[in-house]
């Protein structure tokens, strides 16, 4: 009797044979992929780019360690610039095992964000932000994003953005927290309060009164939404540092903070749904009672009846809109307080208003104020670094080859990171004084893609006009009230890099009439 039946022998050889075929196919496809990538790169005239040196060619763990160290020293952005100066404006690196390209070349940024928009996605943004934000304009890609964008965008037309009363009412709360005797106050702290109040008013139709609560004028039993929102955001920043290992970052307090945020917003969504039902009835009778004030949420509720959807979109816009505007104001006032001549010039321009609150049109005509905002966003861009992930093999136009003028091959899966901070400091665009805060440079400057505080292409910031209006209004009213501002920050501006970029030490100033 044979130990192995003929049938089994056949089975065995079939298994062997299949295995061999699989291996062969695997090798052939990988060779084929390499070959077609090589041909693709060659056909596009791509050249190699310098790599950031690493001692660990597998996972670049030394780089990870180095990045954590520079983060602690608050010198991430500065170190990035030095590296671009040393190696070139487009360089290669890796994040653990994912290939990365870092660039500060306007032509490349324009290609990623606009010309070849469809070759890229937001990468793992949804995983990182999803627990707080769900699916919304900021976290989605492809058709989901298109749908969100269509829903959000109409809420930012001029008629909606030009409502200045919300800001004026909040100015009273802000002034009340500035010491009358000129003692030191941290404006950054107050600006974060101001923007959470104005954003919740604009988005939900319900101001969370974080400024008023500081003077304990309002005592209620609402959970502390601003604190919960802060906590959730900090957790998101942690998630992004952990990258693929974020499952290790399970923080029960963050889960609770997310729950508080969701619950808070849901309560307003429910209210909006009732408004929507009423609206439908009124439409039937031909009578519509437009609310006195525009509320973003009601705008959304007219477009969809899906509560989760509305809640997630609101969280997305709140995230995109709150810290950003507060950071712009904080960074700008840090510099204004250190540059008395700029403050004096601003005072001069604002004197034309004769102490009255500006209208939307008047705000738009305050040229020097605009220069100051542009200069602040150039020197301290609120979103200083950003990235996209290639979803197919593609190319960016410059950086390759010995002279850096050839295109660069971007294999599918590569993270292309761009540093707006470093781009805004290029001396070939901004001159040898690129590091200086000098609003006057905007008298003649007409930059293209080398100036990108609000992003560009199809995903350009939808809140730009709203943000600039708010920042201009707050600056105008503060400058009208206080003729003197003095910096109480002993040192220079230092980065505090979370989701947005503000000042590590806050914005310590003295304000006097
Ligand atoms: C100084 C203030 C602001 C700056 C510098 C700023 C900057 C940016 C940047 C750089 C992006 C692109 C993010 C990316 O695609 O990776 C963006 C997107 C966005 N911003 Fe702003 N932003 C500001 C204020 C606001 C405000 C006040 C709102 C809303 C109230 C807002 C709403 C949005 C939204 C919804 C997106 C996502 C757009 C999309 O992906 O289609 N932003 N912003
Ligand atoms: C939230 O964070 C900002 C910036 O980090 C800080 O200035 C503010 O005081 C925090 N607000 C609360 C309520 O914790
Ligand atoms: C509502 O929206 C959420 C999130 O966008 C989605 O997951 C869900 O399927 C939607 N529900 C309905 C009934 O359309
Ligand atoms: C200031 O920046 C905005 C966009 O952030 C831009 O549209 C505008 O042209 C800039 N101003 C000047 C004077 O270039
Ligand atoms: C930060 O603020 C504190 C308190 O006002 C001040 O004493 C300190 O000198 C500041 N540090 C820097 C580096 O500006």
XYZ file of C-alpha atoms and ligand atoms in Angstrom:
612
model
C 0.000 0.000 0.000
C 1.403 3.292 -0.983
C 1.859 5.808 1.806
C 0.694 8.550 -0.454
C -2.201 7.867 -2.722
C -1.885 9.016 -6.317
C -4.714 11.466 -5.635
C -2.780 13.049 -2.785
C 0.311 13.290 -4.911
C -1.735 15.130 -7.448
C -3.171 17.382 -4.719
C 0.312 18.017 -3.381
C 1.677 18.990 -6.711
C -1.313 21.164 -7.432
C -0.636 23.020 -4.154
C 3.037 23.373 -4.971
C 2.250 24.435 -8.459
C -0.322 27.009 -7.327
C 2.130 28.364 -4.742
C 4.813 28.726 -7.355
C 2.425 30.459 -9.714
C 1.381 32.900 -6.988
C 4.989 33.693 -6.179
C 5.768 34.155 -9.801
C 2.769 36.399 -10.327
C 3.743 38.370 -7.229
C 7.280 38.892 -8.459
C 6.139 39.680 -11.957
C 3.612 42.283 -10.758
C 6.116 43.914 -8.467
C 8.714 43.993 -11.222
C 6.074 45.242 -13.592
C 5.062 47.953 -11.114
C 8.668 49.035 -10.694
C 9.199 48.993 -14.400
C 6.080 51.002 -15.194
C 6.895 53.467 -12.412
C 10.374 53.823 -13.795
C 8.959 54.434 -17.257
C 6.362 56.851 -15.898
C 9.026 58.819 -14.040
C 11.301 58.776 -17.054
C 8.534 59.855 -19.439
C 7.893 62.854 -17.201
C 11.578 63.710 -17.023
C 11.713 63.225 -13.248
C 14.950 63.567 -11.337
C 16.005 62.466 -7.847
C 15.659 64.771 -4.838
C 17.853 65.135 -1.763
C 16.899 63.002 1.236
C 16.904 64.074 4.859
C 19.744 61.984 6.316
C 18.734 59.218 8.728
C 20.618 56.505 10.608
C 17.609 54.199 10.430
C 16.762 53.529 6.787
C 13.850 51.237 7.769
C 11.673 53.342 10.081
C 13.613 56.594 10.492
C 13.055 56.381 14.242
C 15.965 58.748 14.829
C 13.988 61.354 12.867
C 10.940 60.765 15.038
C 13.072 61.271 18.129
C 14.626 64.404 16.658
C 11.191 65.830 15.797
C 9.922 65.255 19.316
C 13.012 66.996 20.653
C 12.596 70.065 18.425
C 8.896 70.189 19.304
C 9.861 70.447 22.974
C 12.264 73.274 22.165
C 9.461 74.981 20.211
C 11.627 75.106 17.118
C 9.896 72.766 14.679
C 9.153 75.463 12.127
C 12.496 77.168 12.400
C 14.298 73.834 12.032
C 12.255 73.083 8.897
C 13.405 76.312 7.289
C 17.046 75.601 8.098
C 16.707 72.162 6.488
C 15.215 73.583 3.290
C 18.039 76.117 3.132
C 20.604 73.366 3.609
C 19.214 70.626 1.341
C 16.907 72.335 -1.154
C 13.272 73.393 -1.396
C 11.940 69.892 -2.071
C 13.253 66.950 -0.054
C 12.532 63.325 0.672
C 11.873 61.725 4.066
C 9.710 59.070 5.654
C 7.135 58.928 8.437
C 7.798 55.553 10.052
C 7.386 53.447 6.889
C 5.393 55.880 4.748
C 7.370 57.762 2.084
C 7.167 61.525 2.351
C 8.090 64.530 0.242
C 8.458 67.919 1.910
C 8.341 71.071 -0.163
C 8.227 74.854 0.013
C 7.974 75.375 -3.729
C 4.871 77.364 -4.833
C 4.695 75.498 -8.169
C 4.531 72.181 -6.350
C 1.944 73.391 -3.872
C -0.208 74.703 -6.714
C 0.034 71.314 -8.431
C -1.011 69.351 -5.340
C -3.868 71.657 -4.344
C -5.189 72.694 -7.695
C -3.783 71.434 -10.992
C -3.746 67.764 -9.923
C -6.308 68.017 -7.139
C -7.793 64.627 -8.042
C -4.469 62.815 -7.609
C -4.544 63.434 -3.836
C -6.615 62.752 -0.729
C -6.542 64.020 2.861
C -4.753 60.827 3.953
C -5.589 59.652 7.472
C -7.350 62.865 8.525
C -10.687 61.128 9.021
C -9.126 58.557 11.350
C -7.391 61.244 13.355
C -10.303 63.697 13.641
C -13.203 61.301 13.230
C -14.084 60.710 16.869
C -14.914 64.361 17.400
C -15.793 65.518 13.900
C -17.352 62.512 12.162
C -17.840 62.987 8.416
C -17.866 66.611 7.367
C -16.314 69.163 5.038
C -12.982 69.159 6.822
C -12.566 65.393 7.184
C -13.946 63.962 3.944
C -12.721 63.336 0.439
C -14.120 62.740 -3.017
C -17.876 62.880 -3.477
C -18.585 63.123 0.258
C -16.503 66.271 0.343
C -18.179 67.726 -2.755
C -21.569 67.231 -1.096
C -20.366 68.893 2.131
C -18.806 71.778 0.278
C -22.061 72.440 -1.620
C -23.956 72.463 1.632
C -21.553 74.694 3.587
C -20.507 77.232 1.009
C -23.817 79.126 0.541
C -23.748 79.958 4.245
C -20.747 82.203 3.727
C -22.115 84.663 1.179
C -21.618 88.325 1.978
C -25.074 88.927 3.435
C -24.336 86.309 6.068
C -20.796 87.409 6.826
C -21.479 91.129 7.046
C -23.430 90.976 10.325
C -21.243 92.948 12.663
C -23.661 93.235 15.611
C -22.546 89.917 17.075
C -18.978 91.209 17.243
C -19.989 94.572 18.692
C -21.929 92.960 21.520
C -18.981 90.725 22.338
C -16.582 93.693 22.414
C -18.277 94.789 25.642
C -17.455 91.430 27.202
C -13.870 91.713 25.985
C -13.332 95.275 27.245
C -14.678 94.294 30.635
C -11.816 91.807 31.026
C -9.048 94.298 30.201
C -7.685 95.944 33.370
C -8.399 99.696 33.432
C -5.108 100.479 35.194
C -2.937 99.216 32.331
C -1.711 96.134 34.185
C -0.688 93.102 32.139
C -3.361 91.080 30.363
C -3.048 88.027 28.112
C -4.946 88.970 24.971
C -4.480 85.507 23.460
C -6.504 83.968 26.240
C -9.252 86.551 25.702
C -9.254 86.111 21.916
C -9.853 82.364 22.262
C -12.823 83.208 24.467
C -14.067 85.810 21.995
C -13.991 83.460 19.018
C -15.678 80.542 20.766
C -18.447 82.945 21.776
C -18.815 84.474 18.320
C -18.535 81.113 16.538
C -21.190 79.450 18.701
C -23.454 82.455 18.156
C -22.926 82.398 14.389
C -23.115 78.619 14.003
C -25.652 77.522 16.635
C -27.469 80.768 17.325
C -26.423 80.302 20.952
C -23.483 82.111 22.498
C -21.765 79.951 25.143
C -20.733 83.176 26.941
C -17.259 82.043 27.869
C -16.133 85.681 28.315
C -19.112 86.591 30.502
C -18.564 83.460 32.584
C -15.062 84.592 33.388
C -16.517 87.523 35.222
C -18.981 85.020 36.697
C -21.852 87.111 35.438
C -23.616 84.064 34.138
C -24.053 80.989 36.250
C -25.830 78.106 34.620
C -25.685 74.355 34.691
C -24.440 73.904 31.168
C -21.352 71.703 30.937
C -18.203 73.667 30.134
C -18.292 73.392 26.358
C -15.141 75.468 25.636
C -13.109 73.344 28.051
C -14.485 70.096 26.585
C -13.803 71.317 23.061
C -10.237 72.243 24.058
C -9.713 68.813 25.562
C -11.004 67.045 22.457
C -8.704 69.101 20.265
C -5.672 68.326 22.407
C -6.525 64.662 22.062
C -6.693 65.030 18.277
C -3.218 66.555 18.285
C -2.019 63.556 20.297
C -3.679 61.220 17.788
C -1.868 62.859 14.921
C 1.477 62.402 16.689
C 0.750 58.721 17.255
C -0.033 58.247 13.548
C -0.677 54.576 12.787
C -0.264 53.748 16.478
C -3.175 55.943 17.563
C -5.150 52.959 18.857
C -2.702 53.164 21.807
C -4.007 56.626 22.611
C -7.231 55.703 24.419
C -8.099 58.457 26.840
C -11.422 58.058 28.696
C -11.461 61.782 29.467
C -11.333 62.514 25.733
C -14.254 60.166 25.129
C -16.221 62.109 27.738
C -15.152 65.455 26.246
C -16.314 64.331 22.804
C -19.629 63.286 24.308
C -20.125 66.709 25.935
C -19.369 68.427 22.611
C -21.759 66.215 20.673
C -24.520 66.583 23.226
C -24.171 70.352 23.300
C -24.454 70.617 19.543
C -27.274 68.065 19.256
C -29.418 70.164 21.545
C -29.240 72.998 19.004
C -29.737 70.686 16.079
C -33.015 69.552 17.655
C -34.083 73.161 17.967
C -33.197 73.781 14.337
C -35.239 70.788 13.241
C -38.266 72.312 14.918
C -37.568 75.573 13.088
C -37.338 73.571 9.892
C -40.728 71.976 10.440
C -42.210 75.360 11.171
C -40.517 76.745 8.083
C -42.090 74.028 5.948
C -45.529 74.848 7.342
C -45.036 78.544 6.753
C -43.821 77.959 3.267
C -47.070 76.106 2.612
C -49.054 79.125 3.743
C -46.742 81.494 1.891
C -45.620 83.217 5.122
C -42.000 82.838 6.155
C -40.749 84.320 9.354
C -37.056 84.855 8.711
C -35.157 84.934 11.960
C -33.818 88.356 12.819
C -30.314 87.036 12.785
C -28.678 84.639 10.418
C -27.923 81.292 12.048
C -25.684 78.922 10.134
C -27.369 75.889 11.631
C -30.793 76.894 10.323
C -29.189 77.324 6.923
C -27.970 73.722 7.093
C -31.265 72.424 8.443
C -33.015 73.743 5.361
C -30.799 71.541 3.234
C -30.918 68.226 5.067
C -33.004 66.539 7.716
C -30.201 64.210 8.828
C -29.319 65.208 12.384
C -25.974 63.431 12.569
C -24.966 65.024 9.325
C -25.815 68.518 10.579
C -24.058 67.922 13.884
C -20.889 66.713 12.200
C -20.804 69.603 9.737
C -21.214 72.058 12.606
C -18.322 70.479 14.514
C -16.194 70.629 11.367
C -16.836 74.310 10.796
C -16.390 75.114 14.483
C -13.008 73.440 14.434
C -11.962 75.188 11.214
C -13.153 78.568 12.389
C -12.511 79.030 16.060
C -8.818 78.583 16.842
C -7.753 79.986 13.485
C -9.203 83.463 13.937
C -8.132 83.609 17.586
C -4.593 82.657 16.560
C -4.448 85.337 13.859
C -5.498 87.994 16.378
C -3.048 86.727 19.007
C -0.083 86.575 16.650
C -0.859 89.971 15.151
C -1.251 91.712 18.509
C 1.997 90.153 19.706
C 3.758 91.908 16.828
C 1.736 95.138 17.051
C 2.704 95.460 20.702
C 6.370 95.063 19.762
C 6.166 97.633 16.916
C 4.910 100.976 18.279
C 5.389 102.676 14.897
C 3.035 100.231 13.213
C 0.489 100.780 15.989
C 0.772 104.549 15.519
C 0.163 104.244 11.783
C -2.820 102.031 12.408
C -4.185 104.607 14.855
C -3.801 107.252 12.190
C -5.765 105.267 9.659
C -8.529 104.439 12.126
C -8.877 108.113 13.105
C -10.893 108.549 9.897
C -13.702 106.631 11.599
C -13.894 109.297 14.331
C -14.441 106.711 17.030
C -17.532 105.200 15.456
C -17.954 101.482 14.890
C -17.011 100.668 11.287
C -19.472 99.368 8.721
C -18.643 96.329 6.630
C -17.723 98.574 3.681
C -15.539 100.837 5.809
C -13.672 97.814 7.200
C -12.858 96.665 3.706
C -11.304 100.020 2.906
C -8.877 100.109 5.831
C -5.745 99.471 3.791
C -3.087 99.570 6.466
C -5.096 97.271 8.694
C -5.240 94.826 5.790
C -1.473 95.072 5.372
C -1.058 94.253 9.063
C -3.277 91.178 8.798
C -1.524 90.027 5.621
C 1.857 90.516 7.240
C 0.838 88.622 10.368
C -0.478 85.735 8.269
C 2.735 85.755 6.248
C 5.101 85.676 9.205
C 2.940 83.482 11.446
C 0.584 81.556 9.170
C -2.088 80.030 11.351
C -1.938 76.733 9.431
C 1.846 76.571 8.970
C 2.221 73.045 7.622
C -0.222 70.831 5.800
C -0.160 67.722 3.636
C -1.946 65.602 1.071
C -1.516 61.920 0.208
C -1.082 60.750 -3.389
C -3.796 58.267 -4.397
C -2.087 57.404 -7.694
C 1.374 57.672 -9.172
C 1.862 61.293 -10.109
C 4.448 64.068 -10.484
C 5.175 67.499 -9.049
C 6.855 69.944 -11.429
C 10.042 71.102 -9.645
C 12.785 70.006 -7.266
C 14.314 67.043 -9.105
C 17.714 66.535 -10.702
C 21.063 68.155 -9.930
C 19.779 71.710 -10.512
C 16.387 71.085 -8.881
C 14.546 72.173 -12.040
C 13.241 68.742 -13.069
C 9.891 67.258 -12.029
C 9.726 64.830 -9.127
C 8.034 61.429 -9.203
C 5.414 60.933 -6.462
C 4.536 57.238 -6.018
C 1.005 56.387 -4.871
C 0.768 56.473 -1.077
C 3.375 59.211 -0.617
C 2.557 61.995 1.840
C 3.373 65.341 0.238
C 3.784 67.875 3.033
C 4.131 71.574 2.318
C 5.378 74.208 4.701
C 3.570 77.497 4.247
C 5.682 78.877 7.073
C 8.910 78.132 5.191
C 7.495 79.322 1.857
C 6.494 82.657 3.426
C 10.109 83.159 4.469
C 11.770 82.632 1.110
C 14.093 85.525 0.500
C 13.878 85.089 -3.273
C 10.202 86.088 -2.997
C 10.120 88.423 -0.011
C 13.606 89.917 0.037
C 16.401 89.791 2.596
C 14.113 91.165 5.339
C 11.684 88.254 4.979
C 11.959 87.492 8.718
C 10.828 90.979 9.703
C 7.323 92.183 10.536
C 6.889 95.029 8.053
C 3.282 95.636 6.910
C 4.442 98.308 4.433
C 5.811 95.602 2.144
C 2.194 94.941 1.107
C 2.023 98.343 -0.617
C 3.759 96.739 -3.583
C 3.652 93.002 -2.953
C 1.275 91.037 -5.229
C 2.149 87.413 -4.497
C 0.825 84.305 -6.221
C 1.013 80.816 -4.728
C 4.003 81.783 -2.583
C 1.498 83.428 -0.208
C -0.998 80.871 1.031
C -2.509 81.505 4.465
C -5.974 80.271 3.429
C -4.930 77.463 1.112
C -5.815 77.416 -2.577
C -7.672 75.404 -5.196
C -11.042 73.702 -4.667
C -10.486 73.338 -0.905
C -9.615 76.959 -0.268
C -10.840 78.178 3.115
C -14.559 78.975 2.929
C -14.388 81.174 6.027
C -11.746 83.602 4.760
C -14.010 86.652 4.486
C -15.693 85.860 7.767
C -12.333 85.505 9.542
C -10.832 88.661 8.062
C -13.981 90.619 8.916
C -13.948 89.413 12.499
C -10.226 90.046 12.984
C -10.456 93.510 11.392
C -13.438 94.430 13.528
C -11.858 93.366 16.809
C -8.596 95.129 15.965
C -10.381 98.324 15.000
C -12.477 98.477 18.153
C -9.501 97.735 20.400
C -7.337 100.339 18.698
C -10.107 102.933 18.895
C -10.415 102.418 22.615
C -6.734 102.129 23.561
C -4.218 104.535 22.089
C -1.288 102.851 23.818
C -0.237 99.214 23.642
C 2.944 97.921 25.263
C 4.336 94.432 25.014
C 4.847 92.689 28.335
C 6.487 89.687 26.711
C 10.156 89.840 27.602
C 11.210 87.497 24.815
C 10.498 87.110 21.139
C 7.503 85.275 19.683
C 7.809 81.494 20.081
C 5.716 78.835 18.383
C 2.867 77.020 20.062
C 1.983 74.469 17.454
C -1.207 72.531 18.086
C -3.839 72.335 15.384
C -3.106 75.951 14.649
C -0.159 78.171 15.373
C -0.233 80.753 18.154
C 2.179 82.253 20.669
C 3.715 79.938 23.265
C 3.716 82.618 25.930
C 0.370 84.108 24.992
C 0.078 87.787 24.077
C 0.953 89.720 27.231
C 0.282 93.415 26.876
C -0.625 96.570 28.707
C -3.422 98.646 27.147
C -4.139 102.265 28.061
C -6.459 104.989 26.829
C -7.434 83.487 10.071
C -8.356 82.585 10.002
C -8.337 81.352 9.124
C -7.303 80.765 8.460
C -5.851 81.207 8.405
C -7.845 79.607 7.780
C -7.103 78.742 7.006
C -7.603 77.616 6.389
C -6.815 76.660 5.654
C -5.306 76.741 5.448
C -7.651 75.697 5.209
C -7.273 74.469 4.386
C -7.172 73.238 5.244
C -6.899 72.032 4.400
O -7.494 71.881 3.334
O -6.069 71.197 4.789
C -8.983 76.043 5.647
C -10.111 75.300 5.385
C -11.347 75.591 5.897
N -11.700 76.705 6.641
Fe -10.477 78.179 7.221
N -9.175 79.519 8.048
C -9.519 80.564 8.861
C -10.767 80.834 9.365
C -11.900 80.125 9.103
C -13.217 80.436 9.621
C -13.541 81.617 10.519
C -14.056 79.472 9.167
C -15.509 79.273 9.418
C -16.270 79.943 10.232
C -13.267 78.568 8.354
C -13.776 77.450 7.715
C -13.022 76.583 6.960
C -13.557 75.351 6.399
C -14.996 74.841 6.547
C -12.500 74.727 5.735
C -12.538 73.403 4.967
C -12.764 73.682 3.507
C -12.713 72.436 2.652
O -11.984 71.489 2.965
O -13.417 72.424 1.641
N -11.969 79.003 8.329
N -8.918 77.227 6.369
C -8.478 76.631 25.381
O -7.200 76.673 24.774
C -6.716 77.970 24.509
C -5.447 77.880 23.693
O -4.638 76.819 24.024
C -6.541 78.702 25.835
O -6.036 80.002 25.601
C -7.892 78.783 26.532
O -7.748 79.397 27.788
C -8.498 77.405 26.705
N -9.863 77.542 27.191
C -10.385 76.782 28.147
C -11.777 77.075 28.542
O -9.756 75.875 28.662
C -26.940 60.583 8.173
O -25.623 61.053 8.100
C -24.666 60.164 8.631
C -23.325 60.875 8.702
O -23.086 61.660 7.574
C -24.639 58.897 7.796
O -23.678 57.989 8.296
C -26.019 58.280 7.807
O -26.073 57.166 6.952
C -27.094 59.287 7.401
N -28.417 58.711 7.657
C -29.375 58.729 6.773
C -30.675 58.158 7.208
O -29.217 59.181 5.642
C -3.765 90.093 1.483
O -4.108 88.736 1.546
C -5.254 88.360 0.840
C -5.490 86.889 1.034
O -5.080 86.434 2.231
C -5.093 88.669 -0.620
O -6.283 88.344 -1.301
C -4.780 90.123 -0.788
O -4.521 90.385 -2.116
C -3.576 90.512 0.053
N -3.385 91.941 0.017
C -2.501 92.521 -0.754
C -2.366 93.989 -0.617
O -1.819 91.893 -1.530
C 6.175 85.092 29.334
O 5.220 85.758 30.161
C 5.646 85.937 31.501
C 4.510 86.512 32.305
O 4.047 87.717 31.821
C 6.869 86.835 31.509
O 7.322 87.031 32.823
C 7.972 86.161 30.677
O 9.094 86.983 30.605
C 7.479 85.860 29.286
N 8.474 85.095 28.568
C 8.898 85.393 27.361
C 9.906 84.498 26.751
O 8.475 86.366 26.763
